[in-house]
């Protein structure tokens, strides 16, 4: 049985893996995402080729993308990837000479979680990374809407909040995502508002994960930033719960 190639196409990293016998992950490779769509497609092909050395070539490829995916694998929007409007499924299939299926990455993860849990009812999944994704599964079936149902990263949580790449303001993604927390850490260091982060900045750019260390060290500015993000996430989760009343 030939393996299946899988791609996790994120805002910062692109990861590839081979899945053997339907369940076993044989190996994982990753690389930072380049800017242009053509270079991203070439990177994906290169990662799969590298994984296939010494192993059977996959007979199909499944792709999870951090963006809104319409019928046929067309990317309606992917603000963190620069792929908006790309016929990604067709372009990848042509480049790889393999059958390809492209879906939203969080929708793919939600289906996997629902199958693994074996639970009936409604499952909601939120993913927090470079951006924020979400998906809804009801009784084992994805609830896609027109492709973007569950895109909770664009739930407004601060009416006077920062402008979002979607065109709205105060979206959850603009307060909680990894990209935003990275920016907060660098800003606090650059302004000297956090001595802990400013110290780190002498050797490397601070990132969102450093906010927790700074808060644990007693830094009030880092603690305030984390509390603001946590409060926004709770607001978003309350909106999800009120709208869908999920089982899990």
GROMACS .gro file of N, CA, C and O in nm, residues 170-237:
model
  272
  170UNK      N    1  -1.083   4.482   1.516
  170UNK     CA    2  -1.102   4.414   1.643
  170UNK      C    3  -1.126   4.266   1.633
  170UNK      O    4  -1.183   4.205   1.725
  171UNK      N    5  -1.080   4.202   1.525
  171UNK     CA    6  -1.096   4.057   1.511
  171UNK      C    7  -1.012   3.984   1.616
  171UNK      O    8  -0.906   4.030   1.657
  172UNK      N    9  -1.063   3.868   1.658
  172UNK     CA   10  -0.991   3.787   1.757
  172UNK      C   11  -0.847   3.763   1.715
  172UNK      O   12  -0.755   3.769   1.798
  173UNK      N   13  -0.824   3.737   1.588
  173UNK     CA   14  -0.690   3.709   1.537
  173UNK      C   15  -0.594   3.825   1.558
  173UNK      O   16  -0.473   3.806   1.567
  174UNK      N   17  -0.648   3.948   1.566
  174UNK     CA   18  -0.563   4.066   1.583
  174UNK      C   19  -0.524   4.090   1.728
  174UNK      O   20  -0.447   4.184   1.757
  175UNK      N   21  -0.573   4.006   1.819
  175UNK     CA   22  -0.543   4.025   1.961
  175UNK      C   23  -0.474   3.903   2.020
  175UNK      O   24  -0.396   3.916   2.115
  176UNK      N   25  -0.496   3.786   1.964
  176UNK     CA   26  -0.454   3.662   2.029
  176UNK      C   27  -0.350   3.583   1.950
  176UNK      O   28  -0.274   3.509   2.008
  177UNK      N   29  -0.342   3.598   1.821
  177UNK     CA   30  -0.259   3.508   1.739
  177UNK      C   31  -0.111   3.519   1.772
  177UNK      O   32  -0.063   3.616   1.829
  178UNK      N   33  -0.038   3.415   1.731
  178UNK     CA   34   0.106   3.413   1.754
  178UNK      C   35   0.177   3.529   1.689
  178UNK      O   36   0.270   3.588   1.746
  179UNK      N   37   0.133   3.566   1.568
  179UNK     CA   38   0.196   3.678   1.498
  179UNK      C   39   0.181   3.806   1.578
  179UNK      O   40   0.276   3.884   1.593
  180UNK      N   41   0.062   3.830   1.633
  180UNK     CA   42   0.037   3.952   1.709
  180UNK      C   43   0.117   3.952   1.839
  180UNK      O   44   0.175   4.054   1.879
  181UNK      N   45   0.122   3.837   1.908
  181UNK     CA   46   0.197   3.831   2.034
  181UNK      C   47   0.347   3.848   2.009
  181UNK      O   48   0.417   3.904   2.094
  182UNK      N   49   0.396   3.802   1.894
  182UNK     CA   50   0.536   3.829   1.858
  182UNK      C   51   0.559   3.979   1.848
  182UNK      O   52   0.659   4.033   1.898
  183UNK      N   53   0.466   4.048   1.781
  183UNK     CA   54   0.479   4.194   1.765
  183UNK      C   55   0.473   4.264   1.900
  183UNK      O   56   0.548   4.360   1.925
  184UNK      N   57   0.386   4.218   1.989
  184UNK     CA   58   0.375   4.279   2.122
  184UNK      C   59   0.506   4.263   2.197
  184UNK      O   60   0.555   4.359   2.259
  185UNK      N   61   0.566   4.144   2.191
  185UNK     CA   62   0.691   4.121   2.262
  185UNK      C   63   0.802   4.212   2.210
  185UNK      O   64   0.879   4.271   2.288
  186UNK      N   65   0.809   4.227   2.079
  186UNK     CA   66   0.913   4.314   2.021
  186UNK      C   67   0.889   4.460   2.056
  186UNK      O   68   0.984   4.536   2.083
  187UNK      N   69   0.761   4.501   2.057
  187UNK     CA   70   0.728   4.640   2.091
  187UNK      C   71   0.764   4.672   2.235
  187UNK      O   72   0.824   4.777   2.266
  188UNK      N   73   0.729   4.582   2.327
  188UNK     CA   74   0.761   4.605   2.468
  188UNK      C   75   0.911   4.612   2.490
  188UNK      O   76   0.959   4.690   2.572
  189UNK      N   77   0.985   4.531   2.415
  189UNK     CA   78   1.131   4.535   2.427
  189UNK      C   79   1.187   4.664   2.369
  189UNK      O   80   1.271   4.731   2.430
  190UNK      N   81   1.137   4.702   2.250
  190UNK     CA   82   1.189   4.820   2.182
  190UNK      C   83   1.163   4.950   2.256
  190UNK      O   84   1.245   5.041   2.254
  191UNK      N   85   1.048   4.958   2.323
  191UNK     CA   86   1.013   5.078   2.398
  191UNK      C   87   1.072   5.079   2.537
  191UNK      O   88   1.058   5.177   2.610
  192UNK      N   89   1.135   4.971   2.576
  192UNK     CA   90   1.191   4.962   2.710
  192UNK      C   91   1.087   4.942   2.818
  192UNK      O   92   1.117   4.961   2.937
  193UNK      N   93   0.965   4.904   2.779
  193UNK     CA   94   0.859   4.883   2.877
  193UNK      C   95   0.875   4.751   2.952
  193UNK      O   96   0.813   4.731   3.056
  194UNK      N   97   0.957   4.663   2.900
  194UNK     CA   98   0.986   4.535   2.965
  194UNK      C   99   1.136   4.517   2.971
  194UNK      O  100   1.201   4.494   2.867
  195UNK      N  101   1.193   4.526   3.089
  195UNK     CA  102   1.338   4.508   3.102
  195UNK      C  103   1.377   4.364   3.068
  195UNK      O  104   1.485   4.340   3.011
  196UNK      N  105   1.290   4.269   3.100
  196UNK     CA  106   1.318   4.129   3.070
  196UNK      C  107   1.330   4.108   2.919
  196UNK      O  108   1.427   4.050   2.870
  197UNK      N  109   1.230   4.157   2.844
  197UNK     CA  110   1.232   4.139   2.699
  197UNK      C  111   1.341   4.223   2.634
  197UNK      O  112   1.401   4.182   2.534
  198UNK      N  113   1.368   4.342   2.688
  198UNK     CA  114   1.476   4.424   2.635
  198UNK      C  115   1.610   4.353   2.650
  198UNK      O  116   1.697   4.363   2.562
  199UNK      N  117   1.626   4.280   2.758
  199UNK     CA  118   1.748   4.202   2.778
  199UNK      C  119   1.761   4.092   2.674
  199UNK      O  120   1.870   4.069   2.619
  200UNK      N  121   1.652   4.024   2.644
  200UNK     CA  122   1.655   3.920   2.541
  200UNK      C  123   1.689   3.979   2.405
  200UNK      O  124   1.758   3.916   2.324
  201UNK      N  125   1.637   4.100   2.380
  201UNK     CA  126   1.652   4.163   2.248
  201UNK      C  127   1.798   4.194   2.215
  201UNK      O  128   1.830   4.216   2.098
  202UNK      N  129   1.886   4.194   2.314
  202UNK     CA  130   2.027   4.217   2.286
  202UNK      C  131   2.089   4.102   2.207
  202UNK      O  132   2.190   4.119   2.138
  203UNK      N  133   2.028   3.982   2.220
  203UNK     CA  134   2.081   3.863   2.152
  203UNK      C  135   1.993   3.814   2.038
  203UNK      O  136   2.043   3.755   1.942
  204UNK      N  137   1.862   3.837   2.047
  204UNK     CA  138   1.770   3.787   1.944
  204UNK      C  139   1.638   3.862   1.956
  204UNK      O  140   1.607   3.917   2.062
  205UNK      N  141   1.557   3.863   1.850
  205UNK     CA  142   1.425   3.928   1.859
  205UNK      C  143   1.334   3.849   1.953
  205UNK      O  144   1.321   3.726   1.940
  206UNK      N  145   1.274   3.913   2.051
  206UNK     CA  146   1.178   3.842   2.138
  206UNK      C  147   1.057   3.794   2.058
  206UNK      O  148   1.023   3.851   1.954
  207UNK      N  149   0.993   3.689   2.106
  207UNK     CA  150   0.872   3.638   2.041
  207UNK      C  151   0.763   3.618   2.145
  207UNK      O  152   0.785   3.635   2.267
  208UNK      N  153   0.644   3.579   2.098
  208UNK     CA  154   0.529   3.569   2.187
  208UNK      C  155   0.551   3.475   2.304
  208UNK      O  156   0.502   3.499   2.415
  209UNK      N  157   0.623   3.367   2.281
  209UNK     CA  158   0.649   3.273   2.390
  209UNK      C  159   0.728   3.334   2.504
  209UNK      O  160   0.719   3.289   2.620
  210UNK      N  161   0.806   3.440   2.475
  210UNK     CA  162   0.885   3.505   2.580
  210UNK      C  163   0.798   3.587   2.676
  210UNK      O  164   0.842   3.619   2.787
  211UNK      N  165   0.675   3.622   2.632
  211UNK     CA  166   0.587   3.698   2.721
  211UNK      C  167   0.557   3.620   2.848
  211UNK      O  168   0.550   3.678   2.957
  212UNK      N  169   0.539   3.489   2.836
  212UNK     CA  170   0.509   3.407   2.954
  212UNK      C  171   0.626   3.407   3.050
  212UNK      O  172   0.609   3.419   3.172
  213UNK      N  173   0.749   3.394   2.995
  213UNK     CA  174   0.868   3.397   3.081
  213UNK      C  175   0.882   3.532   3.149
  213UNK      O  176   0.919   3.541   3.267
  214UNK      N  177   0.854   3.639   3.072
  214UNK     CA  178   0.864   3.773   3.130
  214UNK      C  179   0.761   3.793   3.241
  214UNK      O  180   0.792   3.851   3.347
  215UNK      N  181   0.639   3.745   3.218
  215UNK     CA  182   0.535   3.757   3.321
  215UNK      C  183   0.572   3.678   3.445
  215UNK      O  184   0.551   3.724   3.559
  216UNK      N  185   0.627   3.558   3.427
  216UNK     CA  186   0.669   3.476   3.541
  216UNK      C  187   0.781   3.543   3.619
  216UNK      O  188   0.796   3.522   3.740
  217UNK      N  189   0.858   3.627   3.549
  217UNK     CA  190   0.968   3.700   3.613
  217UNK      C  191   0.918   3.824   3.686
  217UNK      O  192   0.996   3.898   3.744
  218UNK      N  193   0.786   3.849   3.680
  218UNK     CA  194   0.728   3.963   3.750
  218UNK      C  195   0.711   4.087   3.666
  218UNK      O  196   0.687   4.196   3.721
  219UNK      N  197   0.721   4.074   3.535
  219UNK     CA  198   0.711   4.190   3.447
  219UNK      C  199   0.564   4.229   3.430
  219UNK      O  200   0.485   4.154   3.372
  220UNK      N  201   0.520   4.347   3.478
  220UNK     CA  202   0.379   4.384   3.471
  220UNK      C  203   0.330   4.409   3.328
  220UNK      O  204   0.214   4.381   3.297
  221UNK      N  205   0.414   4.461   3.239
  221UNK     CA  206   0.370   4.488   3.102
  221UNK      C  207   0.342   4.358   3.027
  221UNK      O  208   0.246   4.349   2.951
  222UNK      N  209   0.426   4.258   3.049
  222UNK     CA  210   0.404   4.128   2.985
  222UNK      C  211   0.278   4.063   3.040
  222UNK      O  212   0.198   4.005   2.965
  223UNK      N  213   0.258   4.072   3.170
  223UNK     CA  214   0.138   4.013   3.230
  223UNK      C  215   0.012   4.081   3.176
  223UNK      O  216  -0.087   4.014   3.145
  224UNK      N  217   0.016   4.213   3.162
  224UNK     CA  218  -0.101   4.285   3.110
  224UNK      C  219  -0.131   4.243   2.967
  224UNK      O  220  -0.248   4.225   2.930
  225UNK      N  221  -0.027   4.225   2.885
  225UNK     CA  222  -0.047   4.184   2.746
  225UNK      C  223  -0.111   4.045   2.739
  225UNK      O  224  -0.203   4.021   2.659
  226UNK      N  225  -0.065   3.954   2.824
  226UNK     CA  226  -0.121   3.819   2.824
  226UNK      C  227  -0.265   3.819   2.876
  226UNK      O  228  -0.350   3.746   2.824
  227UNK      N  229  -0.292   3.901   2.977
  227UNK     CA  230  -0.429   3.908   3.029
  227UNK      C  231  -0.525   3.964   2.924
  227UNK      O  232  -0.639   3.918   2.913
  228UNK      N  233  -0.481   4.063   2.847
  228UNK     CA  234  -0.565   4.118   2.741
  228UNK      C  235  -0.596   4.011   2.636
  228UNK      O  236  -0.710   3.997   2.592
  229UNK      N  237  -0.493   3.935   2.596
  229UNK     CA  238  -0.514   3.830   2.497
  229UNK      C  239  -0.604   3.720   2.551
  229UNK      O  240  -0.692   3.670   2.480
  230UNK      N  241  -0.582   3.681   2.675
  230UNK     CA  242  -0.665   3.576   2.736
  230UNK      C  243  -0.811   3.621   2.743
  230UNK      O  244  -0.903   3.543   2.716
  231UNK      N  245  -0.833   3.747   2.780
  231UNK     CA  246  -0.968   3.799   2.788
  231UNK      C  247  -1.037   3.799   2.653
  231UNK      O  248  -1.155   3.766   2.641
  232UNK      N  249  -0.962   3.835   2.548
  232UNK     CA  250  -1.019   3.834   2.413
  232UNK      C  251  -1.053   3.692   2.369
  232UNK      O  252  -1.157   3.668   2.306
  233UNK      N  253  -0.966   3.595   2.403
  233UNK     CA  254  -0.994   3.457   2.366
  233UNK      C  255  -1.119   3.405   2.436
  233UNK      O  256  -1.203   3.337   2.375
  234UNK      N  257  -1.134   3.439   2.564
  234UNK     CA  258  -1.254   3.398   2.637
  234UNK      C  259  -1.379   3.459   2.572
  234UNK      O  260  -1.482   3.392   2.557
  235UNK      N  261  -1.370   3.586   2.532
  235UNK     CA  262  -1.484   3.651   2.465
  235UNK      C  263  -1.520   3.576   2.337
  235UNK      O  264  -1.639   3.552   2.309
  236UNK      N  265  -1.420   3.540   2.259
  236UNK     CA  266  -1.445   3.465   2.137
  236UNK      C  267  -1.506   3.329   2.164
  236UNK      O  268  -1.600   3.287   2.096
  237UNK      N  269  -1.456   3.259   2.266
  237UNK     CA  270  -1.509   3.127   2.300
  237UNK      C  271  -1.653   3.136   2.349
  237UNK      O  272  -1.736   3.048   2.320
   0.00000   0.00000   0.00000
